[in-house]
Tab-separated table of C-alpha atoms and ligand atoms in Angstrom:
chain	number	residue	atom	x	y	z
A	127	UNK	CA	-14.402	0.947	56.248
A	128	UNK	CA	-11.372	3.523	56.487
A	129	UNK	CA	-10.134	4.376	53.435
A	130	UNK	CA	-7.159	2.684	55.117
A	131	UNK	CA	-9.356	-0.311	55.613
A	132	UNK	CA	-10.673	-0.808	52.114
A	133	UNK	CA	-7.172	-0.365	50.448
A	134	UNK	CA	-5.977	-2.670	53.258
A	135	UNK	CA	-8.459	-4.982	50.737
A	136	UNK	CA	-6.485	-5.103	47.712
A	137	UNK	CA	-4.589	-8.085	46.656
A	138	UNK	CA	-0.837	-7.750	46.861
A	139	UNK	CA	1.413	-7.087	43.267
A	140	UNK	CA	3.323	-10.733	43.781
A	141	UNK	CA	-0.232	-12.019	44.956
A	142	UNK	CA	-1.235	-11.787	42.008
A	143	UNK	CA	1.493	-12.807	39.309
A	144	UNK	CA	2.530	-15.965	41.243
A	145	UNK	CA	-1.686	-16.527	40.604
A	146	UNK	CA	-1.323	-15.298	37.030
A	147	UNK	CA	1.987	-17.198	36.242
A	148	UNK	CA	0.367	-20.624	38.093
A	149	UNK	CA	-2.287	-20.060	35.302
A	150	UNK	CA	0.708	-20.309	32.961
A	151	UNK	CA	0.014	-16.568	31.451
A	152	UNK	CA	3.211	-15.143	30.220
A	153	UNK	CA	4.248	-11.288	30.026
A	154	UNK	CA	7.274	-10.084	30.006
A	155	UNK	CA	6.087	-7.109	31.826
A	156	UNK	CA	3.830	-9.195	33.285
A	157	UNK	CA	4.652	-7.407	36.556
A	158	UNK	CA	4.220	-3.811	35.866
A	159	UNK	CA	0.398	-4.678	34.174
A	160	UNK	CA	-0.928	-6.010	37.591
A	161	UNK	CA	1.251	-2.882	39.355
A	162	UNK	CA	-0.692	-0.771	36.692
A	163	UNK	CA	-4.347	-2.699	37.059
A	164	UNK	CA	-3.910	-2.417	40.342
A	165	UNK	CA	-3.488	1.320	40.452
A	166	UNK	CA	-6.714	1.621	38.386
A	167	UNK	CA	-8.168	-0.551	41.295
A	168	UNK	CA	-7.479	1.609	43.946
A	169	UNK	CA	-9.119	4.555	42.751
A	170	UNK	CA	-11.883	3.224	42.343
A	171	UNK	CA	-11.857	2.091	44.960
A	172	UNK	CA	-11.752	5.196	46.658
A	173	UNK	CA	-14.313	6.885	44.551
A	174	UNK	CA	-16.971	3.901	45.311
A	175	UNK	CA	-17.301	2.085	41.610
A	176	UNK	CA	-15.891	-1.125	42.957
A	177	UNK	CA	-16.881	-3.765	45.490
A	178	UNK	CA	-14.560	-5.623	47.489
A	179	UNK	CA	-13.069	-8.839	46.778
A	180	UNK	CA	-10.610	-7.770	43.627
A	181	UNK	CA	-8.839	-10.251	42.961
A	182	UNK	CA	-9.982	-12.331	40.452
A	183	UNK	CA	-11.495	-8.844	38.420
A	184	UNK	CA	-8.120	-7.763	38.438
A	185	UNK	CA	-6.585	-10.963	36.724
A	186	UNK	CA	-9.070	-10.481	34.628
A	187	UNK	CA	-8.368	-7.206	33.683
A	188	UNK	CA	-4.764	-8.020	33.416
A	189	UNK	CA	-5.279	-10.628	31.025
A	190	UNK	CA	-6.707	-8.812	29.363
A	191	UNK	CA	-4.571	-6.232	28.610
A	192	UNK	CA	-1.910	-8.816	28.430
A	193	UNK	CA	-3.914	-9.826	25.158
A	194	UNK	CA	-3.884	-5.928	24.220
A	195	UNK	CA	-0.644	-4.731	24.889
A	196	UNK	CA	1.057	-5.226	21.703
A	197	UNK	CA	-0.844	-4.923	18.649
A	198	UNK	CA	0.054	-7.110	15.769
A	199	UNK	CA	-1.329	-6.993	11.786
A	200	UNK	CA	-4.882	-7.155	12.249
A	201	UNK	CA	-6.562	-7.694	8.497
A	202	UNK	CA	-8.753	-4.631	8.171
A	203	UNK	CA	-12.371	-5.225	5.551
A	204	UNK	CA	-11.109	-2.118	3.052
A	205	UNK	CA	-14.971	-0.470	1.940
A	206	UNK	CA	-13.854	2.258	1.275
A	207	UNK	CA	-13.865	2.639	-2.027
A	208	UNK	CA	-10.498	3.221	-2.477
A	209	UNK	CA	-9.030	0.208	-5.076
A	210	UNK	CA	-5.525	0.085	-3.878
A	211	UNK	CA	-5.869	1.866	-0.171
A	212	UNK	CA	-1.817	3.305	0.807
A	213	UNK	CA	-2.093	3.334	4.554
A	214	UNK	CA	-3.830	0.003	3.825
A	215	UNK	CA	-1.180	-2.007	2.366
A	216	UNK	CA	-2.304	-0.824	-1.437
A	217	UNK	CA	-1.937	-4.187	-3.807
A	218	UNK	CA	-3.796	-7.915	-1.902
A	219	UNK	CA	-1.770	-10.550	-3.215
A	220	UNK	CA	-3.650	-13.077	-5.122
A	221	UNK	CA	-3.729	-16.732	-3.993
A	222	UNK	CA	-0.700	-17.877	-5.324
A	223	UNK	CA	1.545	-15.044	-4.101
A	224	UNK	CA	0.166	-15.413	-1.222
A	225	UNK	CA	1.728	-18.839	-1.892
A	226	UNK	CA	5.192	-18.113	-2.682
A	227	UNK	CA	5.468	-16.482	0.674
A	228	UNK	CA	5.010	-19.413	2.187
A	229	UNK	CA	7.153	-20.861	-0.114
A	230	UNK	CA	10.033	-18.238	0.439
A	231	UNK	CA	9.266	-18.520	4.559
A	232	UNK	CA	11.725	-21.893	4.809
A	233	UNK	CA	14.439	-21.948	3.200
A	234	UNK	CA	15.308	-20.882	-0.415
A	235	UNK	CA	17.775	-20.813	-3.420
A	236	UNK	CA	17.042	-16.782	-3.448
A	237	UNK	CA	20.275	-15.739	-4.519
A	238	UNK	CA	21.824	-19.537	-4.994
A	239	UNK	CA	22.552	-21.918	-7.683
A	240	UNK	CA	21.070	-25.001	-7.157
A	241	UNK	CA	22.040	-26.574	-10.444
A	242	UNK	CA	25.732	-25.674	-9.302
A	243	UNK	CA	25.686	-25.594	-5.784
A	244	UNK	CA	27.610	-22.080	-6.069
A	245	UNK	CA	26.600	-18.421	-5.198
A	246	UNK	CA	23.267	-16.605	-7.231
A	247	UNK	CA	21.681	-13.498	-8.463
A	248	UNK	CA	19.316	-12.655	-6.182
A	249	UNK	CA	17.163	-10.730	-9.215
A	250	UNK	CA	17.671	-13.360	-11.141
A	251	UNK	CA	13.967	-14.991	-11.923
A	252	UNK	CA	12.264	-12.076	-11.879
A	253	UNK	CA	14.350	-10.358	-14.548
A	254	UNK	CA	13.846	-13.470	-17.485
A	255	UNK	CA	10.356	-12.499	-15.820
A	256	UNK	CA	10.540	-8.668	-16.721
A	257	UNK	CA	13.283	-9.338	-20.088
A	258	UNK	CA	9.458	-11.757	-21.056
A	259	UNK	CA	7.223	-9.295	-19.975
A	260	UNK	CA	8.802	-5.564	-20.860
A	261	UNK	CA	10.998	-6.416	-23.434
A	262	UNK	CA	13.457	-4.650	-21.364
A	263	UNK	CA	16.879	-6.229	-21.738
A	264	UNK	CA	17.397	-6.782	-18.177
A	265	UNK	CA	16.294	-6.035	-14.857
A	266	UNK	CA	16.380	-4.899	-11.041
A	267	UNK	CA	14.957	-4.800	-8.359
A	268	UNK	CA	14.484	-3.160	-4.990
A	269	UNK	CA	12.810	-2.679	-2.233
A	270	UNK	CA	10.279	0.010	-3.310
A	271	UNK	CA	9.577	2.860	-6.462
A	272	UNK	CA	10.811	5.618	-3.661
A	273	UNK	CA	14.362	3.036	-3.343
A	274	UNK	CA	14.635	2.890	-7.530
A	275	UNK	CA	14.440	6.808	-7.891
A	276	UNK	CA	16.696	7.145	-5.933
A	277	UNK	CA	19.088	4.956	-6.906
A	278	UNK	CA	18.142	4.643	-10.419
A	279	UNK	CA	19.180	9.209	-10.017
A	280	UNK	CA	22.190	8.045	-8.401
A	281	UNK	CA	23.738	5.663	-11.230
A	282	UNK	CA	22.508	8.169	-13.967
A	283	UNK	CA	22.642	11.111	-12.863
A	284	UNK	CA	26.777	10.137	-12.055
A	285	UNK	CA	26.753	13.447	-9.452
A	286	UNK	CA	26.209	15.571	-12.779
A	287	UNK	CA	23.431	17.983	-13.263
A	288	UNK	CA	20.027	15.922	-14.155
A	289	UNK	CA	17.595	18.091	-16.240
A	290	UNK	CA	14.269	17.677	-15.669
A	291	UNK	CA	11.154	19.608	-16.546
A	292	UNK	CA	9.350	22.643	-14.248
A	293	UNK	CA	5.696	20.407	-14.895
A	294	UNK	CA	7.457	16.370	-13.251
A	295	UNK	CA	8.809	18.335	-9.923
A	296	UNK	CA	6.160	16.314	-7.651
A	297	UNK	CA	5.660	15.512	-4.441
A	298	UNK	CA	4.797	11.708	-4.358
A	299	UNK	CA	3.752	12.408	-1.064
A	300	UNK	CA	5.752	11.321	2.727
A	301	UNK	CA	8.564	13.606	2.397
A	302	UNK	CA	9.363	12.998	-0.611
A	303	UNK	CA	9.925	15.140	-3.610
A	304	UNK	CA	11.448	14.742	-6.720
A	305	UNK	CA	13.854	17.443	-6.438
A	306	UNK	CA	14.850	16.537	-2.809
A	307	UNK	CA	16.109	12.859	-4.737
A	308	UNK	CA	17.887	14.015	-6.890
A	309	UNK	CA	19.766	16.134	-4.135
A	310	UNK	CA	20.076	13.129	-1.952
A	311	UNK	CA	21.338	11.288	-5.071
A	312	UNK	CA	24.131	13.796	-4.688
A	313	UNK	CA	23.217	15.470	-8.397
A	314	UNK	CA	21.979	19.183	-9.354
A	315	UNK	CA	18.890	19.661	-10.708
A	316	UNK	CA	18.738	21.800	-13.710
A	317	UNK	CA	15.248	22.319	-13.759
A	318	UNK	CA	13.579	23.325	-17.666
A	319	UNK	CA	10.789	24.669	-19.521
A	320	UNK	CA	7.194	25.968	-17.526
A	321	UNK	CA	4.984	24.383	-15.191
A	322	UNK	CA	2.406	23.991	-17.493
A	323	UNK	CA	5.140	23.755	-20.927
A	324	UNK	CA	8.028	22.696	-22.039
A	325	UNK	CA	8.923	21.823	-25.181
A	326	UNK	CA	12.144	19.997	-26.782
A	327	UNK	CA	15.225	23.325	-27.331
A	328	UNK	CA	14.725	23.857	-23.617
A	329	UNK	CA	16.521	20.233	-22.913
A	330	UNK	CA	18.401	20.473	-26.160
A	331	UNK	CA	19.693	24.099	-24.696
A	332	UNK	CA	20.354	23.371	-20.624
A	333	UNK	CA	22.598	20.279	-21.401
A	334	UNK	CA	26.479	20.867	-21.823
A	335	UNK	CA	29.448	19.158	-20.822
A	336	UNK	CA	28.153	18.981	-16.573
A	337	UNK	CA	24.731	16.961	-17.720
A	338	UNK	CA	24.737	14.203	-15.533
A	339	UNK	CA	21.098	12.981	-17.573
A	340	UNK	CA	17.944	13.433	-18.163
A	341	UNK	CA	15.263	12.487	-16.331
A	342	UNK	CA	11.257	12.681	-16.303
A	343	UNK	CA	9.176	11.509	-13.647
A	344	UNK	CA	4.806	10.639	-14.346
A	345	UNK	CA	2.580	13.360	-12.579
A	346	UNK	CA	1.390	10.329	-10.621
A	347	UNK	CA	-1.319	11.582	-7.985
A	348	UNK	CA	-2.353	14.690	-9.724
A	349	UNK	CA	-3.125	16.072	-13.246
A	350	UNK	CA	-1.874	19.346	-15.714
A	351	UNK	CA	-5.136	20.247	-18.416
A	352	UNK	CA	-5.942	23.122	-20.437
A	353	UNK	CA	-2.401	24.949	-22.306
A	354	UNK	CA	-0.274	22.613	-21.199
A	355	UNK	CA	2.504	21.304	-23.916
A	356	UNK	CA	5.264	18.321	-22.570
A	357	UNK	CA	8.162	16.498	-24.943
A	358	UNK	CA	6.928	12.536	-25.603
A	359	UNK	CA	9.885	10.073	-24.249
A	360	UNK	CA	10.433	8.782	-27.370
A	361	UNK	CA	12.396	11.648	-28.345
A	362	UNK	CA	14.349	13.123	-25.463
A	363	UNK	CA	15.258	9.343	-25.447
A	364	UNK	CA	16.249	10.306	-28.612
A	365	UNK	CA	17.870	14.014	-27.815
A	366	UNK	CA	19.445	12.286	-24.899
A	367	UNK	CA	21.486	9.632	-27.032
A	368	UNK	CA	22.880	12.336	-29.466
A	369	UNK	CA	24.372	13.849	-26.999
A	370	UNK	CA	26.155	10.308	-25.391
A	371	UNK	CA	24.230	10.751	-21.642
A	372	UNK	CA	21.339	8.426	-20.913
A	373	UNK	CA	17.588	9.170	-20.553
A	374	UNK	CA	15.213	7.699	-17.201
A	375	UNK	CA	11.898	7.121	-16.274
A	376	UNK	CA	10.565	7.554	-13.034
A	377	UNK	CA	6.941	5.405	-14.540
A	378	UNK	CA	5.412	5.958	-10.949
A	379	UNK	CA	2.694	3.813	-11.502
A	380	UNK	CA	3.929	0.547	-13.665
A	381	UNK	CA	0.944	-0.801	-15.962
A	382	UNK	CA	1.283	-4.080	-17.836
A	383	UNK	CA	-1.403	-4.436	-19.496
A	384	UNK	CA	-3.494	-1.618	-21.270
A	385	UNK	CA	-6.154	-0.572	-19.171
A	386	UNK	CA	-8.574	0.572	-21.631
A	387	UNK	CA	-10.071	-2.679	-20.902
A	388	UNK	CA	-11.537	-1.389	-18.037
A	389	UNK	CA	-13.052	1.849	-19.088
A	390	UNK	CA	-9.509	3.686	-17.952
A	391	UNK	CA	-7.627	5.616	-20.492
A	392	UNK	CA	-4.160	7.486	-20.858
A	393	UNK	CA	-2.039	5.328	-18.596
A	394	UNK	CA	1.145	4.507	-20.299
A	395	UNK	CA	2.413	1.157	-19.990
A	396	UNK	CA	6.395	0.089	-19.204
A	397	UNK	CA	6.308	-1.956	-22.296
A	398	UNK	CA	5.345	1.410	-24.152
A	399	UNK	CA	7.910	3.376	-21.973
A	400	UNK	CA	10.405	0.593	-23.266
A	401	UNK	CA	9.758	0.742	-26.730
A	402	UNK	CA	9.932	5.192	-26.526
A	403	UNK	CA	14.104	3.946	-25.520
A	404	UNK	CA	14.795	4.918	-22.398
A	405	UNK	CA	18.050	3.472	-20.617
A	406	UNK	CA	16.193	3.425	-17.065
A	407	UNK	CA	12.507	3.005	-16.075
A	408	UNK	CA	11.518	2.558	-12.526
A	409	UNK	CA	8.098	1.533	-11.011
A	410	UNK	CA	5.821	0.249	-8.688
A	411	UNK	CA	4.792	-3.211	-7.630
A	412	UNK	CA	1.956	-2.671	-5.404
A	413	UNK	CA	0.627	0.159	-7.836
A	414	UNK	CA	-1.420	-0.817	-11.045
A	415	UNK	CA	0.567	-4.285	-11.071
A	416	UNK	CA	-1.585	-6.038	-7.446
A	417	UNK	CA	1.890	-7.807	-6.089
A	418	UNK	CA	4.110	-7.128	-3.180
A	419	UNK	CA	5.582	-3.803	-2.189
A	420	UNK	CA	8.499	-3.424	-5.079
A	421	UNK	CA	10.739	-0.417	-7.244
A	422	UNK	CA	11.113	-2.472	-10.128
A	423	UNK	CA	13.824	-0.921	-12.994
A	424	UNK	CA	14.126	-2.368	-16.275
A	425	UNK	CA	16.519	-1.314	-18.452
A	426	UNK	CA	19.747	-1.452	-21.104
A	427	UNK	CA	21.418	-4.098	-19.887
A	428	UNK	CA	24.658	-1.653	-18.829
A	429	UNK	CA	22.855	1.344	-16.092
A	430	UNK	CA	21.007	-2.061	-14.979
A	431	UNK	CA	24.427	-3.173	-14.003
A	432	UNK	CA	25.242	0.061	-12.309
A	433	UNK	CA	22.815	-0.299	-10.784
A	434	UNK	CA	22.977	-4.311	-9.661
A	435	UNK	CA	27.114	-3.073	-8.612
A	436	UNK	CA	26.336	-0.520	-7.216
A	437	UNK	CA	26.501	0.201	-3.194
A	438	UNK	CA	22.900	1.346	-2.636
A	439	UNK	CA	21.605	-1.640	-4.188
A	440	UNK	CA	22.351	-3.349	-0.952
A	441	UNK	CA	21.604	-0.876	1.291
A	442	UNK	CA	17.758	-1.511	-0.416
A	443	UNK	CA	18.091	-4.656	-2.081
A	444	UNK	CA	13.974	-6.994	-1.334
A	445	UNK	CA	14.276	-10.070	0.939
A	446	UNK	CA	13.020	-12.585	-0.430
A	447	UNK	CA	9.842	-12.435	0.839
A	448	UNK	CA	9.101	-9.942	-1.911
A	449	UNK	CA	11.249	-11.372	-4.363
A	450	UNK	CA	8.812	-14.959	-4.522
A	451	UNK	CA	5.314	-12.721	-4.342
A	452	UNK	CA	5.956	-10.542	-7.052
A	453	UNK	CA	7.499	-13.570	-8.653
A	454	UNK	CA	4.252	-15.113	-8.564
A	455	UNK	CA	2.278	-11.950	-9.940
A	456	UNK	CA	4.403	-11.591	-12.733
A	457	UNK	CA	3.773	-15.111	-13.394
A	458	UNK	CA	0.065	-14.178	-13.868
A	459	UNK	CA	0.528	-11.810	-16.198
A	460	UNK	CA	3.027	-14.403	-17.726
A	461	UNK	CA	0.258	-17.724	-17.994
A	462	UNK	CA	-1.956	-14.492	-19.374
A	463	UNK	CA	-4.262	-15.393	-15.446
A	464	UNK	CA	-3.743	-12.035	-14.295
A	465	UNK	CA	-7.967	-12.088	-13.589
A	466	UNK	CA	-6.140	-13.776	-10.484
A	467	UNK	CA	-4.594	-10.693	-9.177
A	468	UNK	CA	-7.123	-9.122	-6.609
A	469	UNK	CA	-6.595	-5.701	-8.595
A	470	UNK	CA	-7.652	-6.336	-11.571
A	471	UNK	CA	-10.455	-9.030	-10.588
A	472	UNK	CA	-11.837	-6.120	-8.842
A	473	UNK	CA	-11.849	-3.790	-12.168
A	474	UNK	CA	-13.647	-6.579	-13.855
A	475	UNK	CA	-16.586	-7.055	-12.001
A	476	UNK	CA	-19.536	-5.575	-13.534
A	477	UNK	CA	-22.135	-3.456	-12.496
A	478	UNK	CA	-24.493	-6.429	-12.053
A	479	UNK	CA	-21.485	-8.203	-10.043
A	480	UNK	CA	-21.156	-5.591	-7.262
A	481	UNK	CA	-25.628	-5.791	-6.461
A	482	UNK	CA	-25.070	-9.034	-6.491
A	483	UNK	CA	-22.339	-8.856	-3.348
A	484	UNK	CA	-24.259	-6.393	-1.480
A	485	UNK	CA	-27.872	-8.007	-1.733
A	486	UNK	CA	-26.487	-11.192	-0.709
A	487	UNK	CA	-23.852	-9.155	1.956
A	488	UNK	CA	-27.698	-7.712	2.709
A	489	UNK	CA	-29.756	-10.362	2.334
A	490	UNK	CA	-29.714	-12.066	5.831
A	491	UNK	CA	-29.233	-8.421	7.813
A	492	UNK	CA	-32.298	-7.698	10.061
A	493	UNK	CA	-32.826	-4.714	8.564
A	494	UNK	CA	-35.749	-2.582	11.218
A	495	UNK	CA	-38.147	-0.645	10.040
A	496	UNK	CA	-37.187	3.173	9.908
A	497	UNK	CA	-33.455	1.974	9.411
A	498	UNK	CA	-32.243	4.090	6.591
A	499	UNK	CA	-29.912	1.535	4.695
A	500	UNK	CA	-29.873	1.570	0.869
A	501	UNK	CA	-27.807	0.560	-2.378
A	502	UNK	CA	-26.274	3.694	-4.121
A	503	UNK	CA	-23.506	4.342	-6.756
A	504	UNK	CA	-20.518	5.341	-6.153
A	505	UNK	CA	-17.583	5.832	-7.668
A	506	UNK	CA	-13.917	4.115	-6.659
A	507	UNK	CA	-11.102	6.446	-6.586
A	508	UNK	CA	-7.495	3.678	-7.787
A	509	UNK	CA	-4.505	5.030	-5.137
A	510	UNK	CA	-2.594	4.458	-4.090
A	511	UNK	CA	-1.018	8.451	-6.168
A	512	UNK	CA	-2.071	6.533	-9.703
A	513	UNK	CA	-4.283	8.236	-11.861
A	514	UNK	CA	-5.700	10.587	-9.791
A	515	UNK	CA	-8.253	12.161	-12.397
A	516	UNK	CA	-10.046	8.388	-12.780
A	517	UNK	CA	-13.383	6.915	-11.128
A	518	UNK	CA	-14.562	3.553	-11.615
A	519	UNK	CA	-18.352	3.775	-11.256
A	520	UNK	CA	-18.867	0.843	-7.833
A	521	UNK	CA	-22.372	0.067	-5.476
A	522	UNK	CA	-21.866	0.788	-2.105
A	523	UNK	CA	-23.921	-0.483	1.080
A	524	UNK	CA	-25.586	3.150	2.415
A	525	UNK	CA	-25.904	4.050	6.557
A	526	UNK	CA	-28.591	6.634	5.973
A	527	UNK	CA	-31.115	8.785	8.605
A	528	UNK	CA	-28.315	10.300	11.465
A	529	UNK	CA	-25.565	8.857	14.128
A	530	UNK	CA	-23.168	7.989	10.366
A	531	UNK	CA	-20.363	8.562	13.119
A	532	UNK	CA	-20.821	6.201	15.451
A	533	UNK	CA	-21.928	3.416	12.827
A	534	UNK	CA	-18.011	3.777	11.588
A	535	UNK	CA	-16.543	3.478	14.510
A	536	UNK	CA	-18.576	0.593	15.334
A	537	UNK	CA	-17.364	-0.831	12.387
A	538	UNK	CA	-13.787	-0.285	13.086
A	539	UNK	CA	-14.051	-1.770	16.818
A	540	UNK	CA	-15.449	-4.748	15.986
A	541	UNK	CA	-14.530	-8.130	15.558
A	542	UNK	CA	-13.419	-7.510	11.502
A	543	UNK	CA	-11.951	-3.919	11.597
A	544	UNK	CA	-14.229	-2.474	8.364
A	545	UNK	CA	-12.963	0.727	7.239
A	546	UNK	CA	-15.957	2.729	5.465
A	547	UNK	CA	-16.243	6.127	3.838
A	548	UNK	CA	-17.871	9.346	6.193
A	549	UNK	CA	-19.533	10.978	2.777
A	550	UNK	CA	-21.960	13.751	3.249
A	551	UNK	CA	-23.781	12.311	6.678
A	552	UNK	CA	-24.080	8.743	5.651
A	553	UNK	CA	-21.558	5.895	5.493
A	554	UNK	CA	-20.853	3.826	2.961
A	555	UNK	CA	-19.559	0.416	2.398
A	556	UNK	CA	-18.479	-0.150	-1.290
A	557	UNK	CA	-19.059	-3.443	-2.957
A	558	UNK	CA	-15.654	-2.418	-5.234
A	559	UNK	CA	-13.031	-2.419	-2.967
A	560	UNK	CA	-14.616	-5.513	-0.204
A	561	UNK	CA	-12.344	-9.172	-1.621
A	562	UNK	CA	-14.730	-12.244	-2.306
A	563	UNK	CA	-13.238	-13.604	0.944
A	564	UNK	CA	-14.617	-10.627	2.981
A	565	UNK	CA	-17.986	-11.360	2.502
A	566	UNK	CA	-18.928	-13.231	5.158
A	567	UNK	CA	-17.112	-11.031	7.811
A	568	UNK	CA	-18.900	-8.157	6.644
A	569	UNK	CA	-22.266	-9.941	7.765
A	570	UNK	CA	-22.198	-10.567	10.854
A	571	UNK	CA	-20.103	-6.719	11.029
A	572	UNK	CA	-22.911	-5.248	9.511
A	573	UNK	CA	-25.126	-7.882	11.597
A	574	UNK	CA	-23.521	-5.948	15.059
A	575	UNK	CA	-24.332	-2.770	13.849
A	576	UNK	CA	-27.694	-2.943	12.426
A	577	UNK	CA	-28.588	-5.044	16.113
A	578	UNK	CA	-27.180	-2.538	18.429
A	579	UNK	CA	-28.838	0.446	15.751
A	580	UNK	CA	-32.181	-1.192	16.018
A	581	UNK	CA	-31.546	-1.766	20.404
A	582	UNK	CA	-31.206	1.859	20.254
A	583	UNK	CA	-34.230	2.712	18.282
A	584	UNK	CA	-36.598	1.597	20.304
A	585	UNK	CA	-35.592	2.834	23.113
A	586	UNK	CA	-35.896	5.881	22.092
B	695	PLP	C1	4.145	6.272	-6.081
B	695	PLP	C2	5.340	6.633	-7.096
B	695	PLP	C3	6.513	6.615	-6.087
B	695	PLP	C4	6.808	6.185	-5.002
B	695	PLP	O1	6.221	4.573	-5.342
B	695	PLP	P1	5.922	3.606	-3.658
B	695	PLP	O2	6.577	2.403	-3.614
B	695	PLP	O3	5.872	4.220	-2.756
B	695	PLP	O4	7.847	3.555	-2.990
B	695	PLP	C5	8.044	7.513	-6.442
B	695	PLP	N1	7.873	8.312	-8.376
B	695	PLP	C6	6.348	8.091	-8.379
B	695	PLP	C7	6.103	8.923	-10.000
B	695	PLP	C8	5.136	7.460	-8.266
B	695	PLP	O5	4.409	7.791	-8.439
């Protein structure tokens, strides 16, 4: 057949569109998807790769593209070992927080007082919980901790000098640097001390009639050891009070419980910061608290009210979904049932629990002869830029013996994508960072990968 005759066998765009429309296929770009599939088909026809009578094949390809042309947020199994993975959405919500999201999808009293039928305070419920938990006088919530930093520095600094130790001029990541935020807030950064050591007199010497506030920023994602010293927050708070200026503390991760119970030491709690007397303290909702993305600000009523009244608040305020999920998460702490928060539950698992998990997952997989799969010690970073030097002991299923990249990619390409870790030519599936509800999906994913591998091995 001549090329021209071959091409004449291709169906018209309109014909395919009509066929699919009759079948109930709807997509806003249907015609252009059909056109593009036919274009591909034309090339393959000319290359002799496909057969004539293309209508069915073209329809199938279009239906497939319509399904994948748009991507919605997909569940991913986090077997990376990073407990709070920023790229995977950080904290997994508790079941009560998920239920709260469902409730909040309807019309709710987010800014409405049911008792009086009049406008209410968006922050009231969550503030009450935060006051109980932290002993702070007042609280407010914004979209994330970066927003909290911007708002708090704007309110405390008043466009004047902001004093910050040179050891705390940190970059949080993603272009978020403390000196830049201070500049963005319309204030002037005054660095004091040296990178490794800052003393009380460095602060007092820097205070003058241009000073707006003193700021402390926690070194969330790195640590300094050796010849180092910093001024305790309680002292900074006294210095600020003596000079009649406010003191603000960016806590970063913001723990509401003592992580010493999990063998993780040196994490300052929000309660400690509050008792050390800063005027405002802010931290993330989705780091160590294990809730939704949010920036939580607690402190004195005077400065919290100033935050709530500031025009930035309207731009940074949280939506009803965030507030509902955050309230439900904070309620777990109030009821002392924080073990139902998945991040805390993950820390509570013993090595025995993790071994059992691994055994249960591998049990039903037909691990073939010569397939190098075993369970090994591993270590989980907390992630989310919190506690950078901490490694929580864990156990991981390990694939060794070559083809690591292919196994890693196959796990991502499965029905429910599994994010694993590639390390030293092996694939590691960490047993602490996965969720109990992931176990069945992980079993099927491993079964698929192992079957595919067995087939490969028997072929070669
Ligand atoms: C993580 C962090 C932030 C930013 O918090 P997000 O919730 O990611 O916006 C700001 N400051 C410090 C010290 C942090 O650790």
